[in-house]
Amino acid sequence: MTTDTTGTAARDGEARPGGPADSPFVRACRREPVPHTPVWFMRQAGRSLPEYREIRANVGMLDSCRRPDLVAEITLQPVRRHGVDAAILFSDIVVPVAAAGVDLDIVAGTGPVVAEPVRTAEDVERIRPIGRDDVSYVDEAVRLLVAELGATPLIGFAGAPFTLASYLVEGGPSRTHAKTKALMYGQPELWHALCARLAEVTLSFLRVQIDAGVSAVQLFDSWAGALSEADYRRYVLPHSATVLSGLADAGVPRIHFGVGTAELLGAMGEAGADVVGVDWRTPLDVATRRIGPDRAVQGNLDPTVLLAPWSVVETEVRRIVEQGRAAPGHVFNLGHGVLPETDPEVLTRVVALVHEVSAHRAEQG
């Protein structure tokens, strides 16, 4: 028996025994029976780990994302420490946008900052298409990782067109997305041109990761919750659908996630996701009714709960595992990313608890 370490089993439709395509994570994404509920954490490779802070000392974020050896080591750190069921590629959602020619930097304590925000059709035209050679460091990092991870699946990811567009229009992070909405409402043709260009870049970026061997991908629409459902359907859904439907033939599960998206969950699933990520505001059984029976769910422990006493953490973890049983497939995760002040030992204990509780439930049928 050969162990699949390339991720190709997920793409050719054959789940080879022992390989990542036969892992609890991929099986849950496909709504198949699992021995236990799989667990991974958004931002699991990051500031909560002392080994991450040590290796990132004096290395800028974008530079870190462009060094395959560093990307591989950072991605592997939480797998070694926590025993999570999947790794997620260490990168940033603006990496492909920078590769497409946008002058930006990731400023510590602030986030992505764009030198010349998008205002005109000429600004959109300057965002060029990308290919594998433009992000060869990502291709190399993924190949290093799938060889090292063995049966543990690797998740690739990218930012969704709306969230990327918001950074490019605002010039950086925004609480109100006022400039973004002003462009969206006031110049809809320019808005759709921008999002169409970003969808093309995002699709190419995810294709590079899939071709290199990732076993699943997640599309982050972090700020989509700033929109009404009507605006989401009109201005955003078609472009997210371009990305997700464009990967329909890739054979890997597609996860779609945003924050504050309770009213958008059904529409986000319609965009082409196999799994819909749910933040902590909506119970998973409620979310499942909104999303429907044809998609798995991911989530959704409030990240701040991890700062509470263990008795509180345990109660909340058990609640989420139970509510997740209402879904046709459940991947345990947080409702957003791990906070920097989180004790890594708590994350390790959460993984063990989810495995223990869900395996017992599986045995009971």
mmCIF file of C-alpha atoms in Angstrom:
data_model
loop_
_atom_site.group_PDB
_atom_site.id
_atom_site.type_symbol
_atom_site.label_atom_id
_atom_site.label_comp_id
_atom_site.label_asym_id
_atom_site.label_seq_id
_atom_site.Cartn_x
_atom_site.Cartn_y
_atom_site.Cartn_z
ATOM 1 C CA MET A 1 0.000 0.000 0.000
ATOM 2 C CA THR A 2 1.374 3.381 -0.996
ATOM 3 C CA THR A 3 0.797 6.469 1.098
ATOM 4 C CA ASP A 4 -0.365 9.425 -0.939
ATOM 5 C CA THR A 5 1.702 12.461 0.013
ATOM 6 C CA THR A 6 1.037 14.565 -3.051
ATOM 7 C CA GLY A 7 -2.585 15.551 -2.661
ATOM 8 C CA THR A 8 -3.405 14.179 -6.106
ATOM 9 C CA ALA A 9 -5.849 11.684 -4.676
ATOM 10 C CA ALA A 10 -8.132 14.561 -3.756
ATOM 11 C CA ARG A 11 -8.091 15.730 -7.352
ATOM 12 C CA ASP A 12 -8.481 12.459 -9.218
ATOM 13 C CA GLY A 13 -11.433 11.410 -7.085
ATOM 14 C CA GLU A 14 -9.728 8.356 -5.587
ATOM 15 C CA ALA A 15 -9.194 8.484 -1.830
ATOM 16 C CA ARG A 16 -6.081 6.408 -1.385
ATOM 17 C CA PRO A 17 -5.958 4.704 2.016
ATOM 18 C CA GLY A 18 -3.645 6.547 4.377
ATOM 19 C CA GLY A 19 -3.311 9.639 2.212
ATOM 20 C CA PRO A 20 -4.570 13.174 2.878
ATOM 21 C CA ALA A 21 -7.613 12.635 0.632
ATOM 22 C CA ASP A 22 -8.717 9.899 3.048
ATOM 23 C CA SER A 23 -8.072 12.030 6.142
ATOM 24 C CA PRO A 24 -10.819 12.954 8.617
ATOM 25 C CA PHE A 25 -10.561 16.577 7.488
ATOM 26 C CA VAL A 26 -11.130 15.917 3.785
ATOM 27 C CA ARG A 27 -13.778 13.294 4.526
ATOM 28 C CA ALA A 28 -15.697 15.754 6.729
ATOM 29 C CA CYS A 29 -15.484 18.391 3.986
ATOM 30 C CA ARG A 30 -17.004 15.826 1.620
ATOM 31 C CA ARG A 31 -19.741 14.954 4.155
ATOM 32 C CA GLU A 32 -18.438 11.415 4.542
ATOM 33 C CA PRO A 33 -18.234 9.382 7.785
ATOM 34 C CA VAL A 34 -15.276 10.250 10.022
ATOM 35 C CA PRO A 35 -13.709 8.546 13.064
ATOM 36 C CA HIS A 36 -13.729 11.896 14.884
ATOM 37 C CA THR A 37 -14.489 15.528 14.170
ATOM 38 C CA PRO A 38 -11.380 17.042 12.561
ATOM 39 C CA VAL A 39 -9.854 20.210 14.002
ATOM 40 C CA TRP A 40 -7.716 23.027 12.708
ATOM 41 C CA PHE A 41 -7.544 26.692 13.676
ATOM 42 C CA MET A 42 -7.461 29.804 11.551
ATOM 43 C CA ARG A 43 -4.166 31.578 12.301
ATOM 44 C CA GLN A 44 -2.898 28.430 14.006
ATOM 45 C CA ALA A 45 0.530 29.210 12.551
ATOM 46 C CA GLY A 46 1.166 32.583 14.073
ATOM 47 C CA ARG A 47 1.693 34.944 16.924
ATOM 48 C CA SER A 48 0.379 32.691 19.700
ATOM 49 C CA LEU A 49 3.409 30.393 19.259
ATOM 50 C CA PRO A 50 6.757 31.390 20.785
ATOM 51 C CA GLU A 51 8.564 29.401 18.103
ATOM 52 C CA TYR A 52 6.785 31.500 15.472
ATOM 53 C CA ARG A 53 7.772 34.774 17.118
ATOM 54 C CA GLU A 54 11.357 33.571 17.309
ATOM 55 C CA ILE A 55 11.620 32.551 13.669
ATOM 56 C CA ARG A 56 9.856 35.708 12.461
ATOM 57 C CA ALA A 57 12.071 38.077 14.463
ATOM 58 C CA ASN A 58 13.437 40.789 12.148
ATOM 59 C CA VAL A 59 11.745 39.296 9.066
ATOM 60 C CA GLY A 60 8.933 41.290 7.449
ATOM 61 C CA MET A 61 5.629 39.601 6.731
ATOM 62 C CA LEU A 62 5.835 39.750 2.938
ATOM 63 C CA ASP A 63 9.442 38.583 3.012
ATOM 64 C CA SER A 64 8.392 35.676 5.248
ATOM 65 C CA CYS A 65 5.719 34.664 2.737
ATOM 66 C CA ARG A 66 8.276 34.643 -0.085
ATOM 67 C CA ARG A 67 10.776 32.284 1.596
ATOM 68 C CA PRO A 68 9.688 28.661 0.991
ATOM 69 C CA ASP A 69 11.853 27.244 3.779
ATOM 70 C CA LEU A 70 10.412 29.703 6.283
ATOM 71 C CA VAL A 71 6.843 29.176 5.039
ATOM 72 C CA ALA A 72 7.240 25.417 5.423
ATOM 73 C CA GLU A 73 8.638 25.628 8.944
ATOM 74 C CA ILE A 74 5.964 28.062 10.163
ATOM 75 C CA THR A 75 3.185 25.983 8.591
ATOM 76 C CA LEU A 76 4.446 22.842 10.321
ATOM 77 C CA GLN A 77 4.812 24.358 13.804
ATOM 78 C CA PRO A 78 1.169 24.001 14.925
ATOM 79 C CA VAL A 79 0.899 20.528 13.385
ATOM 80 C CA ARG A 80 3.796 19.364 15.534
ATOM 81 C CA ARG A 81 2.630 21.169 18.669
ATOM 82 C CA HIS A 82 -1.159 20.718 18.604
ATOM 83 C CA GLY A 83 -1.762 17.577 16.544
ATOM 84 C CA VAL A 84 -4.319 19.370 14.373
ATOM 85 C CA ASP A 85 -5.959 17.435 11.540
ATOM 86 C CA ALA A 86 -4.845 19.848 8.815
ATOM 87 C CA ALA A 87 -2.135 22.370 8.137
ATOM 88 C CA ILE A 88 -2.868 25.699 6.479
ATOM 89 C CA LEU A 89 -0.288 27.350 4.284
ATOM 90 C CA PHE A 90 1.427 30.277 5.968
ATOM 91 C CA SER A 91 0.845 33.248 3.689
ATOM 92 C CA ASP A 92 -1.288 36.399 3.464
ATOM 93 C CA ILE A 93 -4.279 37.306 1.349
ATOM 94 C CA VAL A 94 -2.427 40.220 -0.284
ATOM 95 C CA VAL A 95 0.475 38.077 -1.545
ATOM 96 C CA PRO A 96 -1.080 37.497 -5.007
ATOM 97 C CA VAL A 97 -2.092 41.167 -5.268
ATOM 98 C CA ALA A 98 1.506 42.219 -4.641
ATOM 99 C CA ALA A 99 2.598 39.680 -7.263
ATOM 100 C CA ALA A 100 0.102 41.306 -9.638
ATOM 101 C CA GLY A 101 1.974 44.593 -9.389
ATOM 102 C CA VAL A 102 0.176 46.463 -6.589
ATOM 103 C CA ASP A 103 2.570 48.504 -4.449
ATOM 104 C CA LEU A 104 1.739 47.509 -0.892
ATOM 105 C CA ASP A 105 3.263 46.471 2.398
ATOM 106 C CA ILE A 106 2.017 44.612 5.452
ATOM 107 C CA VAL A 107 2.668 46.980 8.343
ATOM 108 C CA ALA A 108 3.039 45.396 11.774
ATOM 109 C CA GLY A 109 0.121 46.340 14.001
ATOM 110 C CA THR A 110 -1.853 47.784 11.082
ATOM 111 C CA GLY A 111 -2.140 45.268 8.241
ATOM 112 C CA PRO A 112 -1.935 45.737 4.478
ATOM 113 C CA VAL A 113 -1.254 49.318 3.380
ATOM 114 C CA VAL A 114 -1.586 50.229 -0.304
ATOM 115 C CA ALA A 115 0.616 53.018 -1.676
ATOM 116 C CA GLU A 116 -1.845 54.158 -4.374
ATOM 117 C CA PRO A 117 -5.460 53.152 -3.683
ATOM 118 C CA VAL A 118 -7.655 52.196 -6.624
ATOM 119 C CA ARG A 119 -9.734 55.090 -7.927
ATOM 120 C CA THR A 120 -9.893 54.748 -11.719
ATOM 121 C CA ALA A 121 -10.141 52.251 -14.560
ATOM 122 C CA GLU A 122 -6.437 52.846 -15.195
ATOM 123 C CA ASP A 123 -5.701 51.708 -11.630
ATOM 124 C CA VAL A 124 -7.591 48.490 -12.311
ATOM 125 C CA GLU A 125 -5.718 47.906 -15.564
ATOM 126 C CA ARG A 126 -2.415 48.074 -13.698
ATOM 127 C CA ILE A 127 -3.398 44.934 -11.757
ATOM 128 C CA ARG A 128 -1.890 42.356 -14.072
ATOM 129 C CA PRO A 129 -2.717 38.640 -14.380
ATOM 130 C CA ILE A 130 -0.412 36.259 -12.520
ATOM 131 C CA GLY A 131 0.925 32.780 -13.219
ATOM 132 C CA ARG A 132 3.029 30.186 -11.434
ATOM 133 C CA ASP A 133 6.284 32.016 -12.131
ATOM 134 C CA ASP A 134 4.989 35.121 -10.340
ATOM 135 C CA VAL A 135 4.442 33.126 -7.137
ATOM 136 C CA SER A 136 7.010 30.359 -7.617
ATOM 137 C CA TYR A 137 7.899 30.639 -3.924
ATOM 138 C CA VAL A 138 4.345 29.513 -3.053
ATOM 139 C CA ASP A 139 4.575 26.581 -5.463
ATOM 140 C CA GLU A 140 7.883 25.541 -3.901
ATOM 141 C CA ALA A 141 6.614 25.917 -0.341
ATOM 142 C CA VAL A 142 3.545 23.766 -1.020
ATOM 143 C CA ARG A 143 5.648 21.021 -2.586
ATOM 144 C CA LEU A 144 8.013 21.045 0.382
ATOM 145 C CA LEU A 145 5.070 20.812 2.759
ATOM 146 C CA VAL A 146 3.104 18.004 1.117
ATOM 147 C CA ALA A 147 6.260 15.904 1.122
ATOM 148 C CA GLU A 148 6.807 16.601 4.825
ATOM 149 C CA LEU A 149 3.181 16.349 5.976
ATOM 150 C CA GLY A 150 2.515 12.868 4.640
ATOM 151 C CA ALA A 151 -1.071 11.905 5.449
ATOM 152 C CA THR A 152 -1.897 15.294 7.000
ATOM 153 C CA PRO A 153 -3.732 17.480 4.471
ATOM 154 C CA LEU A 154 -2.530 20.961 3.585
ATOM 155 C CA ILE A 155 -5.074 23.760 3.073
ATOM 156 C CA GLY A 156 -4.306 26.472 0.559
ATOM 157 C CA PHE A 157 -6.069 29.811 0.684
ATOM 158 C CA ALA A 158 -6.689 33.185 -0.870
ATOM 159 C CA GLY A 159 -8.645 36.355 -0.218
ATOM 160 C CA ALA A 160 -12.016 36.784 -1.913
ATOM 161 C CA PRO A 161 -12.475 39.611 -4.442
ATOM 162 C CA PHE A 162 -14.596 41.810 -2.144
ATOM 163 C CA THR A 163 -12.146 41.726 0.750
ATOM 164 C CA LEU A 164 -9.161 42.331 -1.520
ATOM 165 C CA ALA A 165 -11.026 45.153 -3.258
ATOM 166 C CA SER A 166 -11.757 46.757 0.097
ATOM 167 C CA TYR A 167 -8.044 46.915 0.951
ATOM 168 C CA LEU A 168 -7.203 48.298 -2.481
ATOM 169 C CA VAL A 169 -9.914 50.965 -2.423
ATOM 170 C CA GLU A 170 -9.541 52.003 1.206
ATOM 171 C CA GLY A 171 -5.742 51.912 1.077
ATOM 172 C CA GLY A 172 -5.680 49.714 4.172
ATOM 173 C CA PRO A 173 -7.945 48.216 6.842
ATOM 174 C CA SER A 174 -11.270 49.978 7.466
ATOM 175 C CA ARG A 175 -14.006 49.727 10.062
ATOM 176 C CA THR A 176 -16.729 51.233 7.888
ATOM 177 C CA HIS A 177 -15.632 50.321 4.320
ATOM 178 C CA ALA A 178 -17.050 53.731 3.382
ATOM 179 C CA LYS A 179 -14.813 54.319 0.358
ATOM 180 C CA THR A 180 -15.403 50.761 -0.812
ATOM 181 C CA LYS A 181 -19.175 51.130 -0.659
ATOM 182 C CA ALA A 182 -19.042 54.576 -2.246
ATOM 183 C CA LEU A 183 -17.234 53.101 -5.253
ATOM 184 C CA MET A 184 -19.510 50.055 -5.296
ATOM 185 C CA TYR A 185 -22.713 52.111 -5.303
ATOM 186 C CA GLY A 186 -21.483 55.130 -7.249
ATOM 187 C CA GLN A 187 -19.393 53.476 -9.963
ATOM 188 C CA PRO A 188 -20.734 49.945 -10.338
ATOM 189 C CA GLU A 189 -19.016 49.358 -13.692
ATOM 190 C CA LEU A 190 -15.632 50.210 -12.210
ATOM 191 C CA TRP A 191 -16.447 48.096 -9.134
ATOM 192 C CA HIS A 192 -17.275 45.030 -11.196
ATOM 193 C CA ALA A 193 -14.172 45.542 -13.358
ATOM 194 C CA LEU A 194 -12.010 45.643 -10.235
ATOM 195 C CA CYS A 195 -13.620 42.549 -8.708
ATOM 196 C CA ALA A 196 -13.434 40.659 -12.001
ATOM 197 C CA ARG A 197 -9.708 41.377 -12.214
ATOM 198 C CA LEU A 198 -9.186 40.296 -8.596
ATOM 199 C CA ALA A 199 -11.208 37.126 -9.185
ATOM 200 C CA GLU A 200 -8.877 36.267 -12.059
ATOM 201 C CA VAL A 201 -5.807 36.832 -9.880
ATOM 202 C CA THR A 202 -7.293 34.849 -6.985
ATOM 203 C CA LEU A 203 -8.281 31.921 -9.178
ATOM 204 C CA SER A 204 -4.788 31.742 -10.649
ATOM 205 C CA PHE A 205 -3.239 31.886 -7.172
ATOM 206 C CA LEU A 206 -5.381 29.017 -5.913
ATOM 207 C CA ARG A 207 -4.671 26.989 -9.046
ATOM 208 C CA VAL A 208 -0.951 27.247 -8.345
ATOM 209 C CA GLN A 209 -1.513 25.874 -4.847
ATOM 210 C CA ILE A 210 -3.759 23.052 -6.067
ATOM 211 C CA ASP A 211 -1.339 22.049 -8.822
ATOM 212 C CA ALA A 212 1.438 21.930 -6.211
ATOM 213 C CA GLY A 213 -0.569 19.533 -4.035
ATOM 214 C CA VAL A 214 -2.851 21.188 -1.471
ATOM 215 C CA SER A 215 -5.768 18.993 -0.409
ATOM 216 C CA ALA A 216 -8.333 21.797 0.078
ATOM 217 C CA VAL A 217 -8.630 25.547 -0.335
ATOM 218 C CA GLN A 218 -10.286 28.266 1.717
ATOM 219 C CA LEU A 219 -11.549 31.533 0.264
ATOM 220 C CA PHE A 220 -11.505 34.238 2.932
ATOM 221 C CA ASP A 221 -14.107 36.973 2.488
ATOM 222 C CA SER A 222 -13.257 38.475 5.832
ATOM 223 C CA TRP A 223 -15.232 41.699 5.428
ATOM 224 C CA ALA A 224 -18.297 40.478 3.501
ATOM 225 C CA GLY A 225 -20.340 40.795 6.699
ATOM 226 C CA ALA A 226 -20.326 44.555 6.153
ATOM 227 C CA LEU A 227 -22.925 44.056 3.393
ATOM 228 C CA SER A 228 -26.634 43.330 3.248
ATOM 229 C CA GLU A 229 -27.682 40.120 1.534
ATOM 230 C CA ALA A 230 -29.057 42.079 -1.430
ATOM 231 C CA ASP A 231 -25.786 43.959 -1.903
ATOM 232 C CA TYR A 232 -23.794 40.766 -1.434
ATOM 233 C CA ARG A 233 -25.771 39.028 -4.154
ATOM 234 C CA ARG A 234 -25.496 41.982 -6.531
ATOM 235 C CA TYR A 235 -21.936 43.159 -6.019
ATOM 236 C CA VAL A 236 -19.993 40.244 -4.562
ATOM 237 C CA LEU A 237 -21.461 36.794 -5.150
ATOM 238 C CA PRO A 238 -20.805 36.707 -8.930
ATOM 239 C CA HIS A 239 -17.090 37.324 -8.398
ATOM 240 C CA SER A 240 -16.684 34.834 -5.559
ATOM 241 C CA ALA A 241 -18.565 32.355 -7.747
ATOM 242 C CA THR A 242 -16.055 32.952 -10.538
ATOM 243 C CA VAL A 243 -13.314 31.794 -8.197
ATOM 244 C CA LEU A 244 -15.091 28.877 -6.556
ATOM 245 C CA SER A 245 -16.820 27.550 -9.674
ATOM 246 C CA GLY A 246 -13.538 27.946 -11.496
ATOM 247 C CA LEU A 247 -12.138 25.279 -9.176
ATOM 248 C CA ALA A 248 -15.045 22.863 -9.580
ATOM 249 C CA ASP A 249 -12.935 20.531 -11.715
ATOM 250 C CA ALA A 250 -9.958 20.620 -9.335
ATOM 251 C CA GLY A 251 -11.346 17.851 -7.131
ATOM 252 C CA VAL A 252 -10.455 19.497 -3.798
ATOM 253 C CA PRO A 253 -12.933 20.756 -1.185
ATOM 254 C CA ARG A 254 -13.626 24.491 -1.315
ATOM 255 C CA ILE A 255 -14.258 26.324 1.973
ATOM 256 C CA HIS A 256 -15.811 29.801 2.035
ATOM 257 C CA PHE A 257 -15.516 31.937 5.175
ATOM 258 C CA GLY A 258 -16.405 35.427 6.330
ATOM 259 C CA VAL A 259 -16.989 37.293 9.583
ATOM 260 C CA GLY A 260 -20.382 38.657 10.610
ATOM 261 C CA THR A 261 -22.041 36.733 7.789
ATOM 262 C CA ALA A 262 -25.052 35.207 9.570
ATOM 263 C CA GLU A 263 -27.484 36.640 7.002
ATOM 264 C CA LEU A 264 -25.207 35.697 4.101
ATOM 265 C CA LEU A 265 -24.539 32.040 4.898
ATOM 266 C CA GLY A 266 -26.937 30.643 2.320
ATOM 267 C CA ALA A 267 -25.659 32.970 -0.395
ATOM 268 C CA MET A 268 -22.030 32.189 0.444
ATOM 269 C CA GLY A 269 -22.761 28.513 -0.013
ATOM 270 C CA GLU A 270 -24.422 29.256 -3.342
ATOM 271 C CA ALA A 271 -21.197 30.876 -4.515
ATOM 272 C CA GLY A 272 -19.796 27.382 -4.967
ATOM 273 C CA ALA A 273 -18.488 26.246 -1.592
ATOM 274 C CA ASP A 274 -18.387 22.647 -0.383
ATOM 275 C CA VAL A 275 -17.934 23.904 3.185
ATOM 276 C CA VAL A 276 -19.180 27.170 4.674
ATOM 277 C CA GLY A 277 -17.241 28.645 7.563
ATOM 278 C CA VAL A 278 -19.395 30.074 10.357
ATOM 279 C CA ASP A 279 -18.232 32.720 12.815
ATOM 280 C CA TRP A 280 -19.091 32.478 16.521
ATOM 281 C CA ARG A 281 -22.295 34.533 16.329
ATOM 282 C CA THR A 282 -24.474 31.825 14.775
ATOM 283 C CA PRO A 283 -24.956 28.371 16.353
ATOM 284 C CA LEU A 284 -23.928 25.615 13.941
ATOM 285 C CA ASP A 285 -27.324 23.922 13.952
ATOM 286 C CA VAL A 286 -28.955 27.224 12.997
ATOM 287 C CA ALA A 287 -26.273 27.848 10.373
ATOM 288 C CA THR A 288 -26.836 24.421 8.883
ATOM 289 C CA ARG A 289 -30.525 25.159 8.352
ATOM 290 C CA ARG A 290 -29.593 28.353 6.524
ATOM 291 C CA ILE A 291 -26.870 26.741 4.416
ATOM 292 C CA GLY A 292 -28.761 23.561 3.538
ATOM 293 C CA PRO A 293 -27.935 19.840 3.523
ATOM 294 C CA ASP A 294 -25.573 19.869 0.557
ATOM 295 C CA ARG A 295 -22.668 21.574 2.318
ATOM 296 C CA ALA A 296 -20.563 20.885 5.380
ATOM 297 C CA VAL A 297 -19.887 23.568 7.999
ATOM 298 C CA GLN A 298 -16.732 24.757 9.703
ATOM 299 C CA GLY A 299 -16.433 26.492 13.062
ATOM 300 C CA ASN A 300 -17.140 28.063 15.363
ATOM 301 C CA LEU A 301 -15.658 28.635 18.847
ATOM 302 C CA ASP A 302 -15.314 32.310 19.786
ATOM 303 C CA PRO A 303 -11.515 32.919 19.869
ATOM 304 C CA THR A 304 -11.856 34.917 23.089
ATOM 305 C CA VAL A 305 -13.271 31.873 24.890
ATOM 306 C CA LEU A 306 -9.771 30.413 24.768
ATOM 307 C CA LEU A 307 -8.731 33.114 27.250
ATOM 308 C CA ALA A 308 -11.303 31.905 29.809
ATOM 309 C CA PRO A 309 -10.823 29.216 32.489
ATOM 310 C CA TRP A 310 -10.603 25.683 31.113
ATOM 311 C CA SER A 311 -14.027 24.738 32.511
ATOM 312 C CA VAL A 312 -15.580 27.413 30.283
ATOM 313 C CA VAL A 313 -13.542 26.321 27.267
ATOM 314 C CA GLU A 314 -14.551 22.709 27.761
ATOM 315 C CA THR A 315 -18.252 23.550 28.043
ATOM 316 C CA GLU A 316 -18.167 25.610 24.844
ATOM 317 C CA VAL A 317 -16.186 23.000 22.910
ATOM 318 C CA ARG A 318 -18.652 20.287 23.869
ATOM 319 C CA ARG A 319 -21.574 22.527 22.848
ATOM 320 C CA ILE A 320 -20.097 23.175 19.412
ATOM 321 C CA VAL A 321 -19.303 19.502 18.802
ATOM 322 C CA GLU A 322 -22.902 18.662 19.684
ATOM 323 C CA GLN A 323 -24.377 21.393 17.487
ATOM 324 C CA GLY A 324 -22.097 20.346 14.665
ATOM 325 C CA ARG A 325 -23.780 16.962 14.621
ATOM 326 C CA ALA A 326 -26.746 18.637 12.919
ATOM 327 C CA ALA A 327 -24.595 19.268 9.848
ATOM 328 C CA PRO A 328 -23.856 16.669 7.156
ATOM 329 C CA GLY A 329 -20.166 17.313 7.829
ATOM 330 C CA HIS A 330 -18.392 19.354 10.516
ATOM 331 C CA VAL A 331 -14.838 20.663 10.758
ATOM 332 C CA PHE A 332 -14.148 22.135 14.198
ATOM 333 C CA ASN A 333 -12.489 25.547 14.085
ATOM 334 C CA LEU A 334 -12.683 28.947 15.672
ATOM 335 C CA GLY A 335 -15.132 31.606 14.532
ATOM 336 C CA HIS A 336 -12.130 33.706 13.459
ATOM 337 C CA GLY A 337 -8.365 33.560 13.961
ATOM 338 C CA VAL A 338 -6.349 32.601 17.033
ATOM 339 C CA LEU A 339 -5.642 35.694 19.136
ATOM 340 C CA PRO A 340 -1.951 36.456 19.799
ATOM 341 C CA GLU A 341 -2.396 36.249 23.584
ATOM 342 C CA THR A 342 -3.825 32.703 23.445
ATOM 343 C CA ASP A 343 -1.987 30.086 25.513
ATOM 344 C CA PRO A 344 -0.811 27.431 23.011
ATOM 345 C CA GLU A 345 -1.410 24.706 25.588
ATOM 346 C CA VAL A 346 -5.128 25.510 25.528
ATOM 347 C CA LEU A 347 -5.228 24.946 21.768
ATOM 348 C CA THR A 348 -3.536 21.575 22.233
ATOM 349 C CA ARG A 349 -6.098 20.606 24.875
ATOM 350 C CA VAL A 350 -8.973 21.691 22.626
ATOM 351 C CA VAL A 351 -7.766 19.416 19.825
ATOM 352 C CA ALA A 352 -7.562 16.467 22.220
ATOM 353 C CA LEU A 353 -10.992 17.218 23.687
ATOM 354 C CA VAL A 354 -12.708 17.485 20.291
ATOM 355 C CA HIS A 355 -11.156 14.189 19.218
ATOM 356 C CA GLU A 356 -12.179 12.489 22.451
ATOM 357 C CA VAL A 357 -15.756 13.751 22.566
ATOM 358 C CA SER A 358 -16.505 13.253 18.877
ATOM 359 C CA ALA A 359 -14.915 9.788 18.720
ATOM 360 C CA HIS A 360 -17.084 8.696 21.642
ATOM 361 C CA ARG A 361 -20.155 10.057 19.874
ATOM 362 C CA ALA A 362 -19.155 8.282 16.646
ATOM 363 C CA GLU A 363 -18.898 4.983 18.514
ATOM 364 C CA GLN A 364 -22.387 5.525 19.912
ATOM 365 C CA GLY A 365 -23.679 6.108 16.374
#
